[in-house]
PDB file of C-alpha atoms in Angstrom:
ATOM      1  CA  UNK A   1       0.009  -0.026  -0.029  1.00 42.00           C
ATOM      2  CA  UNK A   2       1.256   3.397  -0.884  1.00 44.00           C
ATOM      3  CA  UNK A   3      -0.938   5.397   1.602  1.00 43.00           C
ATOM      4  CA  UNK A   4      -1.886   7.895  -1.170  1.00 42.00           C
ATOM      5  CA  UNK A   5      -5.579   8.889  -1.218  1.00 42.00           C
ATOM      6  CA  UNK A   6      -7.483   8.157  -4.351  1.00 41.00           C
ATOM      7  CA  UNK A   7      -8.283  11.837  -4.831  1.00 39.00           C
ATOM      8  CA  UNK A   8      -4.579  12.609  -4.750  1.00 40.00           C
ATOM      9  CA  UNK A   9      -3.956  10.087  -7.397  1.00 42.00           C
ATOM     10  CA  UNK A  10      -6.070  11.933  -9.915  1.00 43.00           C
ATOM     11  CA  UNK A  11      -9.694  11.592  -8.889  1.00 44.00           C
ATOM     12  CA  UNK A  12     -11.922   9.420  -6.663  1.00 42.00           C
ATOM     13  CA  UNK A  13     -11.932   6.529  -9.039  1.00 44.00           C
ATOM     14  CA  UNK A  14      -8.261   6.703 -10.102  1.00 44.00           C
ATOM     15  CA  UNK A  15      -5.845   3.919  -9.326  1.00 44.00           C
ATOM     16  CA  UNK A  16      -3.089   4.861  -6.919  1.00 43.00           C
ATOM     17  CA  UNK A  17       0.304   5.037  -8.416  1.00 40.00           C
ATOM     18  CA  UNK A  18       2.557   2.172  -7.105  1.00 42.00           C
ATOM     19  CA  UNK A  19       5.636   3.153  -5.191  1.00 42.00           C
ATOM     20  CA  UNK A  20       8.100   1.594  -7.585  1.00 42.00           C
ATOM     21  CA  UNK A  21       6.566   3.530 -10.559  1.00 41.00           C
ATOM     22  CA  UNK A  22       6.599   6.736  -8.561  1.00 37.00           C
ATOM     23  CA  UNK A  23      10.237   6.134  -7.525  1.00 40.00           C
ATOM     24  CA  UNK A  24      11.150   5.539 -11.258  1.00 41.00           C
ATOM     25  CA  UNK A  25       9.402   8.666 -12.415  1.00 40.00           C
ATOM     26  CA  UNK A  26      11.183  10.676  -9.699  1.00 41.00           C
ATOM     27  CA  UNK A  27      14.524   9.279 -10.755  1.00 41.00           C
ATOM     28  CA  UNK A  28      13.862   9.913 -14.407  1.00 46.00           C
ATOM     29  CA  UNK A  29      13.167  13.525 -13.680  1.00 51.00           C
ATOM     30  CA  UNK A  30      16.455  14.235 -12.012  1.00 64.00           C
ATOM     31  CA  UNK A  31      16.603  17.584 -10.231  1.00 78.00           C
ATOM     32  CA  UNK A  32      19.146  20.117 -11.097  1.00 80.00           C
ATOM     33  CA  UNK A  33      20.163  20.056  -7.466  1.00 87.00           C
ATOM     34  CA  UNK A  34      21.227  16.452  -7.431  1.00 87.00           C
ATOM     35  CA  UNK A  35      24.493  15.237  -5.817  1.00 88.00           C
ATOM     36  CA  UNK A  36      26.330  14.837  -9.217  1.00 86.00           C
ATOM     37  CA  UNK A  37      25.601  18.323 -10.293  1.00 86.00           C
ATOM     38  CA  UNK A  38      26.414  19.730  -6.867  1.00 89.00           C
ATOM     39  CA  UNK A  39      29.901  18.117  -7.216  1.00 90.00           C
ATOM     40  CA  UNK A  40      30.314  19.620 -10.662  1.00 90.00           C
ATOM     41  CA  UNK A  41      29.337  23.104  -9.264  1.00 92.00           C
ATOM     42  CA  UNK A  42      31.838  22.617  -6.454  1.00 92.00           C
ATOM     43  CA  UNK A  43      34.563  22.019  -9.079  1.00 91.00           C
ATOM     44  CA  UNK A  44      33.571  25.177 -10.869  1.00 93.00           C
ATOM     45  CA  UNK A  45      33.594  27.240  -7.715  1.00 93.00           C
ATOM     46  CA  UNK A  46      37.016  25.736  -6.841  1.00 93.00           C
ATOM     47  CA  UNK A  47      38.641  27.159 -10.021  1.00 95.00           C
ATOM     48  CA  UNK A  48      38.951  30.818  -8.907  1.00 95.00           C
ATOM     49  CA  UNK A  49      39.726  29.812  -5.396  1.00 95.00           C
ATOM     50  CA  UNK A  50      42.448  27.503  -6.576  1.00 96.00           C
ATOM     51  CA  UNK A  51      43.984  30.261  -8.790  1.00 96.00           C
ATOM     52  CA  UNK A  52      43.936  32.775  -5.850  1.00 96.00           C
ATOM     53  CA  UNK A  53      45.637  30.303  -3.559  1.00 96.00           C
ATOM     54  CA  UNK A  54      48.196  29.296  -6.087  1.00 96.00           C
ATOM     55  CA  UNK A  55      49.149  32.865  -6.972  1.00 95.00           C
ATOM     56  CA  UNK A  56      48.908  34.325  -3.404  1.00 93.00           C
ATOM     57  CA  UNK A  57      51.962  35.946  -2.097  1.00 90.00           C
ATOM     58  CA  UNK A  58      53.695  35.907  -5.495  1.00 91.00           C
ATOM     59  CA  UNK A  59      52.878  32.199  -6.080  1.00 92.00           C
ATOM     60  CA  UNK A  60      56.021  30.909  -4.220  1.00 90.00           C
ATOM     61  CA  UNK A  61      54.812  30.529  -0.687  1.00 92.00           C
ATOM     62  CA  UNK A  62      54.971  26.778   0.083  1.00 93.00           C
ATOM     63  CA  UNK A  63      52.095  27.108   2.629  1.00 94.00           C
ATOM     64  CA  UNK A  64      49.770  28.758   0.156  1.00 95.00           C
ATOM     65  CA  UNK A  65      50.700  26.316  -2.528  1.00 95.00           C
ATOM     66  CA  UNK A  66      49.835  23.464  -0.220  1.00 95.00           C
ATOM     67  CA  UNK A  67      46.314  24.950   0.174  1.00 96.00           C
ATOM     68  CA  UNK A  68      46.137  25.310  -3.660  1.00 96.00           C
ATOM     69  CA  UNK A  69      47.116  21.699  -4.024  1.00 96.00           C
ATOM     70  CA  UNK A  70      44.301  20.698  -1.616  1.00 96.00           C
ATOM     71  CA  UNK A  71      41.791  22.553  -3.656  1.00 95.00           C
ATOM     72  CA  UNK A  72      43.222  20.934  -6.915  1.00 96.00           C
ATOM     73  CA  UNK A  73      43.006  17.476  -5.168  1.00 94.00           C
ATOM     74  CA  UNK A  74      39.291  18.020  -4.141  1.00 93.00           C
ATOM     75  CA  UNK A  75      38.480  19.073  -7.736  1.00 92.00           C
ATOM     76  CA  UNK A  76      40.179  15.868  -9.129  1.00 90.00           C
ATOM     77  CA  UNK A  77      38.404  13.679  -6.619  1.00 90.00           C
ATOM     78  CA  UNK A  78      35.019  15.095  -7.351  1.00 88.00           C
ATOM     79  CA  UNK A  79      35.698  14.600 -11.040  1.00 84.00           C
ATOM     80  CA  UNK A  80      35.921  10.839 -10.395  1.00 81.00           C
ATOM     81  CA  UNK A  81      32.611  10.718  -8.543  1.00 83.00           C
ATOM     82  CA  UNK A  82      30.095  13.041 -10.211  1.00 81.00           C
ATOM     83  CA  UNK A  83      29.992  11.200 -13.525  1.00 76.00           C
ATOM     84  CA  UNK A  84      29.767   7.801 -11.836  1.00 77.00           C
ATOM     85  CA  UNK A  85      26.923   8.984  -9.579  1.00 82.00           C
ATOM     86  CA  UNK A  86      24.975  10.421 -12.470  1.00 78.00           C
ATOM     87  CA  UNK A  87      25.142   7.285 -14.546  1.00 78.00           C
ATOM     88  CA  UNK A  88      24.633   4.854 -11.620  1.00 82.00           C
ATOM     89  CA  UNK A  89      21.608   6.615 -10.162  1.00 82.00           C
ATOM     90  CA  UNK A  90      20.249   8.112 -13.333  1.00 83.00           C
ATOM     91  CA  UNK A  91      20.975  11.679 -12.328  1.00 81.00           C
ATOM     92  CA  UNK A  92      22.015  12.873 -15.844  1.00 80.00           C
ATOM     93  CA  UNK A  93      20.847  16.361 -16.664  1.00 82.00           C
ATOM     94  CA  UNK A  94      21.458  18.809 -19.604  1.00 79.00           C
ATOM     95  CA  UNK A  95      23.260  20.974 -17.048  1.00 83.00           C
ATOM     96  CA  UNK A  96      25.538  18.102 -16.028  1.00 79.00           C
ATOM     97  CA  UNK A  97      26.287  17.222 -19.841  1.00 78.00           C
ATOM     98  CA  UNK A  98      27.534  20.833 -20.351  1.00 80.00           C
ATOM     99  CA  UNK A  99      29.119  21.806 -16.930  1.00 84.00           C
ATOM    100  CA  UNK A 100      30.949  18.548 -16.294  1.00 83.00           C
ATOM    101  CA  UNK A 101      33.403  18.864 -19.278  1.00 81.00           C
ATOM    102  CA  UNK A 102      33.715  22.611 -18.809  1.00 86.00           C
ATOM    103  CA  UNK A 103      34.658  22.097 -15.116  1.00 88.00           C
ATOM    104  CA  UNK A 104      37.150  19.497 -15.982  1.00 86.00           C
ATOM    105  CA  UNK A 105      38.882  21.641 -18.668  1.00 89.00           C
ATOM    106  CA  UNK A 106      38.671  24.759 -16.408  1.00 92.00           C
ATOM    107  CA  UNK A 107      40.588  23.322 -13.367  1.00 93.00           C
ATOM    108  CA  UNK A 108      43.171  21.632 -15.533  1.00 94.00           C
ATOM    109  CA  UNK A 109      43.581  24.760 -17.802  1.00 95.00           C
ATOM    110  CA  UNK A 110      43.779  27.068 -14.867  1.00 96.00           C
ATOM    111  CA  UNK A 111      46.461  25.065 -13.205  1.00 96.00           C
ATOM    112  CA  UNK A 112      48.564  24.653 -16.358  1.00 97.00           C
ATOM    113  CA  UNK A 113      48.445  28.453 -17.209  1.00 97.00           C
ATOM    114  CA  UNK A 114      49.279  29.491 -13.615  1.00 97.00           C
ATOM    115  CA  UNK A 115      52.229  27.153 -13.480  1.00 97.00           C
ATOM    116  CA  UNK A 116      53.554  28.390 -16.798  1.00 97.00           C
ATOM    117  CA  UNK A 117      52.938  31.928 -15.776  1.00 96.00           C
ATOM    118  CA  UNK A 118      55.066  31.340 -12.657  1.00 95.00           C
ATOM    119  CA  UNK A 119      57.810  29.801 -14.812  1.00 94.00           C
ATOM    120  CA  UNK A 120      57.393  26.382 -13.185  1.00 94.00           C
ATOM    121  CA  UNK A 121      56.069  24.670 -16.361  1.00 95.00           C
ATOM    122  CA  UNK A 122      57.191  25.345 -20.062  1.00 96.00           C
ATOM    123  CA  UNK A 123      54.523  27.017 -22.054  1.00 97.00           C
ATOM    124  CA  UNK A 124      54.811  24.457 -24.856  1.00 97.00           C
ATOM    125  CA  UNK A 125      53.651  21.783 -22.382  1.00 97.00           C
ATOM    126  CA  UNK A 126      50.638  23.849 -21.494  1.00 97.00           C
ATOM    127  CA  UNK A 127      49.959  24.423 -25.180  1.00 97.00           C
ATOM    128  CA  UNK A 128      50.185  20.877 -26.145  1.00 96.00           C
ATOM    129  CA  UNK A 129      47.808  19.605 -23.377  1.00 96.00           C
ATOM    130  CA  UNK A 130      45.215  22.403 -23.848  1.00 95.00           C
ATOM    131  CA  UNK A 131      45.265  22.000 -27.630  1.00 95.00           C
ATOM    132  CA  UNK A 132      44.610  18.340 -27.299  1.00 93.00           C
ATOM    133  CA  UNK A 133      41.821  18.752 -24.693  1.00 88.00           C
ATOM    134  CA  UNK A 134      40.075  21.427 -26.521  1.00 89.00           C
ATOM    135  CA  UNK A 135      40.503  19.777 -29.955  1.00 88.00           C
ATOM    136  CA  UNK A 136      39.141  16.399 -28.746  1.00 85.00           C
ATOM    137  CA  UNK A 137      36.107  18.127 -27.197  1.00 79.00           C
ATOM    138  CA  UNK A 138      35.378  19.850 -30.542  1.00 84.00           C
ATOM    139  CA  UNK A 139      36.014  16.635 -32.418  1.00 83.00           C
ATOM    140  CA  UNK A 140      33.401  14.824 -30.287  1.00 77.00           C
ATOM    141  CA  UNK A 141      30.770  17.347 -31.295  1.00 77.00           C
ATOM    142  CA  UNK A 142      32.002  16.868 -34.905  1.00 80.00           C
ATOM    143  CA  UNK A 143      31.098  13.152 -34.920  1.00 78.00           C
ATOM    144  CA  UNK A 144      28.320  13.160 -32.263  1.00 72.00           C
ATOM    145  CA  UNK A 145      25.553  12.967 -34.972  1.00 75.00           C
ATOM    146  CA  UNK A 146      27.119   9.519 -36.079  1.00 71.00           C
ATOM    147  CA  UNK A 147      28.451   8.144 -32.933  1.00 68.00           C
ATOM    148  CA  UNK A 148      29.967   8.763 -29.505  1.00 68.00           C
ATOM    149  CA  UNK A 149      33.681   8.322 -29.014  1.00 70.00           C
ATOM    150  CA  UNK A 150      33.980   6.164 -25.961  1.00 67.00           C
ATOM    151  CA  UNK A 151      36.473   7.019 -23.291  1.00 67.00           C
ATOM    152  CA  UNK A 152      39.439   4.636 -23.700  1.00 75.00           C
ATOM    153  CA  UNK A 153      41.796   3.057 -21.163  1.00 85.00           C
ATOM    154  CA  UNK A 154      44.596   5.176 -22.542  1.00 86.00           C
ATOM    155  CA  UNK A 155      42.373   8.350 -21.994  1.00 84.00           C
ATOM    156  CA  UNK A 156      41.835   7.353 -18.389  1.00 85.00           C
ATOM    157  CA  UNK A 157      45.575   6.787 -17.877  1.00 93.00           C
ATOM    158  CA  UNK A 158      46.234  10.167 -19.579  1.00 92.00           C
ATOM    159  CA  UNK A 159      43.835  11.882 -17.059  1.00 89.00           C
ATOM    160  CA  UNK A 160      45.450  10.182 -14.087  1.00 92.00           C
ATOM    161  CA  UNK A 161      48.836  11.118 -15.279  1.00 95.00           C
ATOM    162  CA  UNK A 162      47.986  14.661 -15.916  1.00 94.00           C
ATOM    163  CA  UNK A 163      46.336  15.121 -12.528  1.00 94.00           C
ATOM    164  CA  UNK A 164      49.225  13.554 -10.759  1.00 95.00           C
ATOM    165  CA  UNK A 165      51.868  15.562 -12.687  1.00 96.00           C
ATOM    166  CA  UNK A 166      50.085  18.881 -12.282  1.00 96.00           C
ATOM    167  CA  UNK A 167      49.436  18.218  -8.556  1.00 95.00           C
ATOM    168  CA  UNK A 168      53.126  17.621  -8.040  1.00 96.00           C
ATOM    169  CA  UNK A 169      54.032  20.808  -9.764  1.00 97.00           C
ATOM    170  CA  UNK A 170      51.537  22.736  -7.695  1.00 96.00           C
ATOM    171  CA  UNK A 171      53.372  21.697  -4.563  1.00 94.00           C
ATOM    172  CA  UNK A 172      56.761  23.409  -3.847  1.00 87.00           C
ATOM    173  CA  UNK A 173      58.824  20.202  -4.324  1.00 90.00           C
ATOM    174  CA  UNK A 174      62.545  20.112  -4.349  1.00 89.00           C
ATOM    175  CA  UNK A 175      65.282  17.515  -4.741  1.00 91.00           C
ATOM    176  CA  UNK A 176      64.434  14.027  -6.065  1.00 94.00           C
ATOM    177  CA  UNK A 177      60.730  14.788  -5.963  1.00 93.00           C
ATOM    178  CA  UNK A 178      61.181  17.723  -8.212  1.00 92.00           C
ATOM    179  CA  UNK A 179      63.035  15.405 -10.698  1.00 93.00           C
ATOM    180  CA  UNK A 180      60.329  12.805 -10.395  1.00 96.00           C
ATOM    181  CA  UNK A 181      57.490  15.253 -11.221  1.00 95.00           C
ATOM    182  CA  UNK A 182      59.381  16.167 -14.463  1.00 95.00           C
ATOM    183  CA  UNK A 183      59.212  12.551 -15.548  1.00 96.00           C
ATOM    184  CA  UNK A 184      55.658  12.128 -14.558  1.00 96.00           C
ATOM    185  CA  UNK A 185      54.775  15.164 -16.615  1.00 97.00           C
ATOM    186  CA  UNK A 186      56.750  13.730 -19.573  1.00 97.00           C
ATOM    187  CA  UNK A 187      54.654  10.699 -19.417  1.00 97.00           C
ATOM    188  CA  UNK A 188      51.467  12.660 -19.275  1.00 96.00           C
ATOM    189  CA  UNK A 189      52.493  14.666 -22.314  1.00 97.00           C
ATOM    190  CA  UNK A 190      53.355  11.499 -24.222  1.00 97.00           C
ATOM    191  CA  UNK A 191      49.897  10.011 -23.258  1.00 96.00           C
ATOM    192  CA  UNK A 192      48.212  13.184 -24.199  1.00 95.00           C
ATOM    193  CA  UNK A 193      49.624  13.208 -27.700  1.00 95.00           C
ATOM    194  CA  UNK A 194      49.121   9.417 -28.267  1.00 95.00           C
ATOM    195  CA  UNK A 195      45.611   9.280 -27.039  1.00 93.00           C
ATOM    196  CA  UNK A 196      44.770  12.446 -29.008  1.00 92.00           C
ATOM    197  CA  UNK A 197      45.978  10.912 -32.213  1.00 93.00           C
ATOM    198  CA  UNK A 198      43.957   7.757 -31.333  1.00 91.00           C
ATOM    199  CA  UNK A 199      40.799   9.784 -30.837  1.00 88.00           C
ATOM    200  CA  UNK A 200      41.339  11.586 -34.218  1.00 89.00           C
ATOM    201  CA  UNK A 201      41.708   8.206 -35.865  1.00 89.00           C
ATOM    202  CA  UNK A 202      38.443   6.968 -34.252  1.00 86.00           C
ATOM    203  CA  UNK A 203      36.609  10.205 -35.117  1.00 85.00           C
ATOM    204  CA  UNK A 204      37.508   9.916 -38.794  1.00 86.00           C
ATOM    205  CA  UNK A 205      36.557   6.181 -38.953  1.00 86.00           C
ATOM    206  CA  UNK A 206      33.146   6.755 -37.139  1.00 84.00           C
ATOM    207  CA  UNK A 207      32.369   9.680 -39.300  1.00 81.00           C
ATOM    208  CA  UNK A 208      33.085   7.761 -42.527  1.00 86.00           C
ATOM    209  CA  UNK A 209      30.987   4.858 -41.266  1.00 84.00           C
ATOM    210  CA  UNK A 210      28.170   7.193 -40.225  1.00 81.00           C
ATOM    211  CA  UNK A 211      28.231   9.011 -43.644  1.00 83.00           C
ATOM    212  CA  UNK A 212      28.260   5.590 -45.472  1.00 84.00           C
ATOM    213  CA  UNK A 213      25.400   4.325 -43.450  1.00 83.00           C
ATOM    214  CA  UNK A 214      23.412   7.541 -44.152  1.00 82.00           C
ATOM    215  CA  UNK A 215      23.993   7.042 -47.879  1.00 86.00           C
ATOM    216  CA  UNK A 216      22.992   3.470 -47.863  1.00 87.00           C
ATOM    217  CA  UNK A 217      19.834   4.270 -45.988  1.00 86.00           C
ATOM    218  CA  UNK A 218      19.035   7.163 -48.345  1.00 85.00           C
ATOM    219  CA  UNK A 219      19.542   4.883 -51.343  1.00 86.00           C
ATOM    220  CA  UNK A 220      17.423   2.177 -49.838  1.00 86.00           C
ATOM    221  CA  UNK A 221      14.605   4.670 -48.990  1.00 85.00           C
ATOM    222  CA  UNK A 222      14.736   5.971 -52.595  1.00 85.00           C
ATOM    223  CA  UNK A 223      14.613   2.507 -54.018  1.00 79.00           C
ATOM    224  CA  UNK A 224      11.721   1.476 -51.841  1.00 71.00           C
ATOM    225  CA  UNK A 225       9.896   4.762 -52.806  1.00 68.00           C
ATOM    226  CA  UNK A 226      10.444   3.934 -56.560  1.00 62.00           C
ATOM    227  CA  UNK A 227       9.261   0.381 -56.233  1.00 59.00           C
ATOM    228  CA  UNK A 228       6.185   1.491 -54.217  1.00 59.00           C
ATOM    229  CA  UNK A 229       5.330   4.113 -56.948  1.00 57.00           C
ATOM    230  CA  UNK A 230       5.773   1.558 -59.803  1.00 55.00           C
ATOM    231  CA  UNK A 231       3.578  -1.086 -58.035  1.00 59.00           C
ATOM    232  CA  UNK A 232       0.973   1.531 -57.108  1.00 58.00           C
ATOM    233  CA  UNK A 233       0.687   2.666 -60.838  1.00 50.00           C
ATOM    234  CA  UNK A 234       0.229  -0.917 -62.097  1.00 50.00           C
ATOM    235  CA  UNK A 235      -2.268  -1.811 -59.227  1.00 49.00           C
ATOM    236  CA  UNK A 236      -4.648   1.272 -59.784  1.00 51.00           C
ATOM    237  CA  UNK A 237      -8.096   0.152 -60.115  1.00 52.00           C
ATOM    238  CA  UNK A 238     -10.052   1.158 -63.223  1.00 49.00           C
ATOM    239  CA  UNK A 239      -7.118   1.195 -65.587  1.00 45.00           C
ATOM    240  CA  UNK A 240      -7.462  -1.358 -68.346  1.00 44.00           C
ATOM    241  CA  UNK A 241      -4.741  -3.287 -69.960  1.00 44.00           C
ATOM    242  CA  UNK A 242      -5.225  -1.299 -73.122  1.00 43.00           C
ATOM    243  CA  UNK A 243      -4.855   1.883 -71.182  1.00 41.00           C
ATOM    244  CA  UNK A 244      -1.648   0.607 -69.526  1.00 42.00           C
ATOM    245  CA  UNK A 245      -0.221  -0.141 -72.885  1.00 43.00           C
ATOM    246  CA  UNK A 246      -1.192   3.269 -74.192  1.00 43.00           C
ATOM    247  CA  UNK A 247       1.864   4.926 -72.650  1.00 45.00           C
ATOM    248  CA  UNK A 248       2.798   7.161 -69.882  1.00 43.00           C
ATOM    249  CA  UNK A 249       0.627  10.038 -71.042  1.00 41.00           C
ATOM    250  CA  UNK A 250      -2.544   8.079 -71.232  1.00 42.00           C
ATOM    251  CA  UNK A 251      -1.727   6.434 -68.026  1.00 44.00           C
ATOM    252  CA  UNK A 252      -1.084   9.647 -66.263  1.00 42.00           C
ATOM    253  CA  UNK A 253      -4.262  11.156 -67.678  1.00 42.00           C
ATOM    254  CA  UNK A 254      -6.361   8.167 -66.279  1.00 41.00           C
ATOM    255  CA  UNK A 255      -4.745   8.549 -62.859  1.00 41.00           C
ATOM    256  CA  UNK A 256      -5.722  12.242 -62.898  1.00 41.00           C
ATOM    257  CA  UNK A 257      -9.240  11.402 -63.947  1.00 41.00           C
ATOM    258  CA  UNK A 258      -9.601   8.902 -61.215  1.00 39.00           C
ATOM    259  CA  UNK A 259      -8.244  11.428 -58.655  1.00 39.00           C
ATOM    260  CA  UNK A 260     -10.761  13.993 -59.894  1.00 39.00           C
ATOM    261  CA  UNK A 261     -13.656  11.517 -59.674  1.00 37.00           C
ATOM    262  CA  UNK A 262     -12.645  10.685 -56.051  1.00 38.00           C
ATOM    263  CA  UNK A 263     -12.790  14.288 -54.932  1.00 39.00           C
TER     264      UNK A 263
END
C-alpha cells in the first residue's frame, strides 16, 4: 500500500500510483540540485579559489601552494565521482552534460596556465595539453551525430597522469621529488599526444561509417519509394490493360481522372 488517497492520485476513481513506478518517475526527472551536479558546481567554484591560492603572495609561498594543492585534489576527486553517480543513479541532466566537461577543462587549464605563468612549467607543455583537450572536445561534437567516441583506457591513464603531474607541480617540491615530477609530466605529455591521435583516428573512422550508413539508408529509401510508386501505378483500379499499354501520357491522364472523380 502506498498510503496515497484516491483523490490525490487523480480523482476518486483513479488507481493509486505504485511506489516503484513513482520512484522510477522521480529518478527519471532528475533535479538540477542532485549530488552529481552539486559536485560539478563545487569544481567550478574551486577554480577561482584555486587560482587565488596558487598565486597568493607571489605564487612561491609553500604554505599557500599546499592549500592550492588541496583545492586541486578535491576538484580531481569530485571529477571521479560526479559522472559515476550520475550514470549509476540516473541523475544525468542537460546542465551536467555541459558543465561537467567545462569544469574538467577549467581546473586543469587554470592550473597549467598559472604554472607556466610562474615559470614552473614550459609554455609548450601547457599548449600541447590544452590544444589536445579542446581539440578532442570539438571533435566529439563533430562526430556526435554519427556516434559517440567512448573513453578509452589510454584516455583514463592520460587523465590520471595529468592530474598527478600537475598536482606535483603545484606543490613546492625540491630535490628528487622535483626530478620525479618532471618525468611524470613527460609521461603525461606522451599519453596526451598518443591518445589524442587515437581519438582523431576513431573520429575519422566513425564519421566515414556514419556517412556511409546515411548514404545506404537514403539509397534504400529511394529504391523503396520507386518500387512502391511503380507497383501503385500498375495496381490502380479502373485502368485497363489497353490503357496501360497506351503509354505514360494516357496512364497519367487516367490517374488524374480517377483522382478528380474521387474528390
